[in-house]
Amino acid sequence: MANLAISAESFKVNRNFYDDRNYPRGIKRSGDFNLAEAEALEKYGVALMALSLGSRLPVTEEEQHFVEVCRGKAVVSNTIEKAWLKYQNIILTPKQFHTLFGRTKVETDELESDPDDLD
């Protein structure tokens, strides 16, 4: 898998990508991504979002390959694609919630809840 070696024309944007809804403290501080993935998301995330949604047409071969990866027609070949798929997986997968008892409601003892058994 290649690093961030991409052409200057690919994924060109004029601002950084921030996801305040899912990462209010920042992508780098979340712990979900390694440093290279977090930097790729912040630097190219705006273009990646537009390409994956179809609101931006691919200009270079790298962008076309990214669109194919998003559609599941190609294999991940660089850090940018890996980071985007990981990001999508994290934000689209529901959070797991675990209770201490393993149930949503704790059952009480039947003798304690029966008001007729009072002596």
C-alpha positions as a Markdown table, in Angstrom:
| # | Residue | x | y | z |
|---|---|---|---|---|
| 1 | Met | 0.0 | 0.0 | 0.0 |
| 2 | Ala | 1.5 | 3.3 | -1.1 |
| 3 | Asn | 1.7 | 6.3 | 1.3 |
| 4 | Leu | 0.5 | 9.7 | 0.5 |
| 5 | Ala | 2.3 | 10.0 | -2.8 |
| 6 | Ile | -0.3 | 11.5 | -5.0 |
| 7 | Ser | -0.2 | 14.0 | -7.8 |
| 8 | Ala | -0.7 | 17.7 | -7.0 |
| 9 | Glu | -3.9 | 17.9 | -9.0 |
| 10 | Ser | -5.7 | 15.0 | -7.2 |
| 11 | Phe | -8.0 | 15.8 | -4.3 |
| 12 | Lys | -7.3 | 19.5 | -4.5 |
| 13 | Val | -9.3 | 21.6 | -2.0 |
| 14 | Asn | -8.9 | 25.0 | -0.4 |
| 15 | Arg | -9.9 | 24.1 | 3.2 |
| 16 | Asn | -9.4 | 21.4 | 5.8 |
| 17 | Phe | -12.0 | 18.8 | 6.6 |
| 18 | Tyr | -13.6 | 18.9 | 10.1 |
| 19 | Asp | -16.4 | 16.7 | 11.3 |
| 20 | Asp | -17.8 | 18.5 | 14.4 |
| 21 | Arg | -20.8 | 16.2 | 14.7 |
| 22 | Asn | -18.8 | 13.0 | 15.0 |
| 23 | Tyr | -15.4 | 14.4 | 16.2 |
| 24 | Pro | -16.0 | 17.6 | 18.1 |
| 25 | Arg | -12.5 | 17.5 | 19.5 |
| 26 | Gly | -10.9 | 16.8 | 16.1 |
| 27 | Ile | -10.1 | 13.7 | 14.1 |
| 28 | Lys | -6.5 | 13.6 | 15.3 |
| 29 | Arg | -7.5 | 13.6 | 18.9 |
| 30 | Ser | -10.1 | 10.9 | 18.6 |
| 31 | Gly | -7.8 | 7.9 | 18.8 |
| 32 | Asp | -9.7 | 6.2 | 15.9 |
| 33 | Phe | -7.0 | 6.9 | 13.3 |
| 34 | Asn | -3.2 | 6.8 | 13.1 |
| 35 | Leu | -1.4 | 10.0 | 12.4 |
| 36 | Ala | -1.1 | 9.4 | 8.6 |
| 37 | Glu | -4.8 | 8.6 | 8.3 |
| 38 | Ala | -5.9 | 11.6 | 10.4 |
| 39 | Glu | -3.7 | 14.0 | 8.3 |
| 40 | Ala | -5.1 | 12.5 | 5.1 |
| 41 | Leu | -8.6 | 13.0 | 6.3 |
| 42 | Glu | -8.0 | 16.6 | 7.4 |
| 43 | Lys | -6.1 | 17.6 | 4.2 |
| 44 | Tyr | -8.3 | 15.8 | 1.6 |
| 45 | Gly | -11.5 | 15.1 | 3.4 |
| 46 | Val | -13.6 | 17.8 | 1.7 |
| 47 | Ala | -12.7 | 16.4 | -1.7 |
| 48 | Leu | -13.2 | 12.8 | -0.6 |
| 49 | Met | -16.6 | 13.6 | 0.7 |
| 50 | Ala | -17.6 | 15.3 | -2.5 |
| 51 | Leu | -16.3 | 12.5 | -4.7 |
| 52 | Ser | -17.9 | 9.8 | -2.6 |
| 53 | Leu | -21.3 | 11.6 | -2.7 |
| 54 | Gly | -21.0 | 12.3 | -6.4 |
| 55 | Ser | -21.2 | 16.1 | -6.1 |
| 56 | Arg | -17.7 | 16.3 | -7.6 |
| 57 | Leu | -16.6 | 14.5 | -10.7 |
| 58 | Pro | -13.2 | 12.7 | -10.7 |
| 59 | Val | -10.5 | 14.7 | -12.6 |
| 60 | Thr | -7.4 | 12.4 | -12.3 |
| 61 | Glu | -6.9 | 8.7 | -12.4 |
| 62 | Glu | -6.3 | 8.7 | -8.6 |
| 63 | Glu | -9.7 | 10.3 | -8.0 |
| 64 | Gln | -11.4 | 7.9 | -10.4 |
| 65 | His | -9.8 | 5.0 | -8.6 |
| 66 | Phe | -11.1 | 6.4 | -5.3 |
| 67 | Val | -14.6 | 6.6 | -6.6 |
| 68 | Glu | -14.3 | 2.9 | -7.7 |
| 69 | Val | -13.1 | 2.0 | -4.2 |
| 70 | Cys | -16.0 | 3.8 | -2.7 |
| 71 | Arg | -18.4 | 1.8 | -4.9 |
| 72 | Gly | -16.7 | -1.5 | -4.0 |
| 73 | Lys | -15.4 | -2.1 | -7.6 |
| 74 | Ala | -11.7 | -1.7 | -6.7 |
| 75 | Val | -9.2 | -2.6 | -4.0 |
| 76 | Val | -7.8 | 0.0 | -1.6 |
| 77 | Ser | -4.3 | 1.0 | -2.9 |
| 78 | Asn | -3.2 | 4.0 | -0.7 |
| 79 | Thr | -3.5 | 5.6 | 2.7 |
| 80 | Ile | -6.1 | 8.1 | 1.6 |
| 81 | Glu | -8.6 | 5.4 | 0.5 |
| 82 | Lys | -7.9 | 3.3 | 3.6 |
| 83 | Ala | -8.5 | 6.3 | 5.9 |
| 84 | Trp | -11.8 | 7.3 | 4.1 |
| 85 | Leu | -13.2 | 3.7 | 4.2 |
| 86 | Lys | -12.2 | 3.5 | 7.9 |
| 87 | Tyr | -13.9 | 6.9 | 8.6 |
| 88 | Gln | -17.1 | 5.8 | 6.8 |
| 89 | Asn | -17.2 | 2.6 | 8.7 |
| 90 | Ile | -16.8 | 4.3 | 12.0 |
| 91 | Ile | -19.4 | 7.0 | 11.5 |
| 92 | Leu | -22.0 | 4.7 | 9.8 |
| 93 | Thr | -21.8 | 1.8 | 12.3 |
| 94 | Pro | -24.0 | 2.3 | 15.3 |
| 95 | Lys | -22.2 | 2.6 | 18.6 |
| 96 | Gln | -22.3 | -0.5 | 20.8 |
| 97 | Phe | -23.9 | 0.0 | 24.2 |
| 98 | His | -23.2 | -2.5 | 27.0 |
| 99 | Thr | -25.0 | -2.7 | 30.3 |
| 100 | Leu | -23.6 | -4.0 | 33.5 |
| 101 | Phe | -26.3 | -6.7 | 33.8 |
| 102 | Gly | -26.7 | -7.6 | 30.1 |
| 103 | Arg | -30.3 | -6.7 | 30.0 |
| 104 | Thr | -32.1 | -3.4 | 29.4 |
| 105 | Lys | -34.2 | -3.8 | 32.6 |
| 106 | Val | -33.1 | -5.4 | 35.9 |
| 107 | Glu | -35.6 | -8.0 | 37.1 |
| 108 | Thr | -36.5 | -7.8 | 40.8 |
| 109 | Asp | -37.3 | -10.7 | 43.1 |
| 110 | Glu | -40.9 | -11.8 | 42.9 |
| 111 | Leu | -41.3 | -12.0 | 46.7 |
| 112 | Glu | -40.2 | -8.4 | 47.1 |
| 113 | Ser | -42.6 | -7.1 | 44.5 |
| 114 | Asp | -45.7 | -9.0 | 45.8 |
| 115 | Pro | -47.8 | -6.8 | 48.0 |
| 116 | Asp | -50.2 | -9.6 | 49.0 |
| 117 | Asp | -47.5 | -11.6 | 50.9 |
| 118 | Leu | -47.2 | -9.0 | 53.7 |
| 119 | Asp | -47.5 | -10.7 | 57.1 |
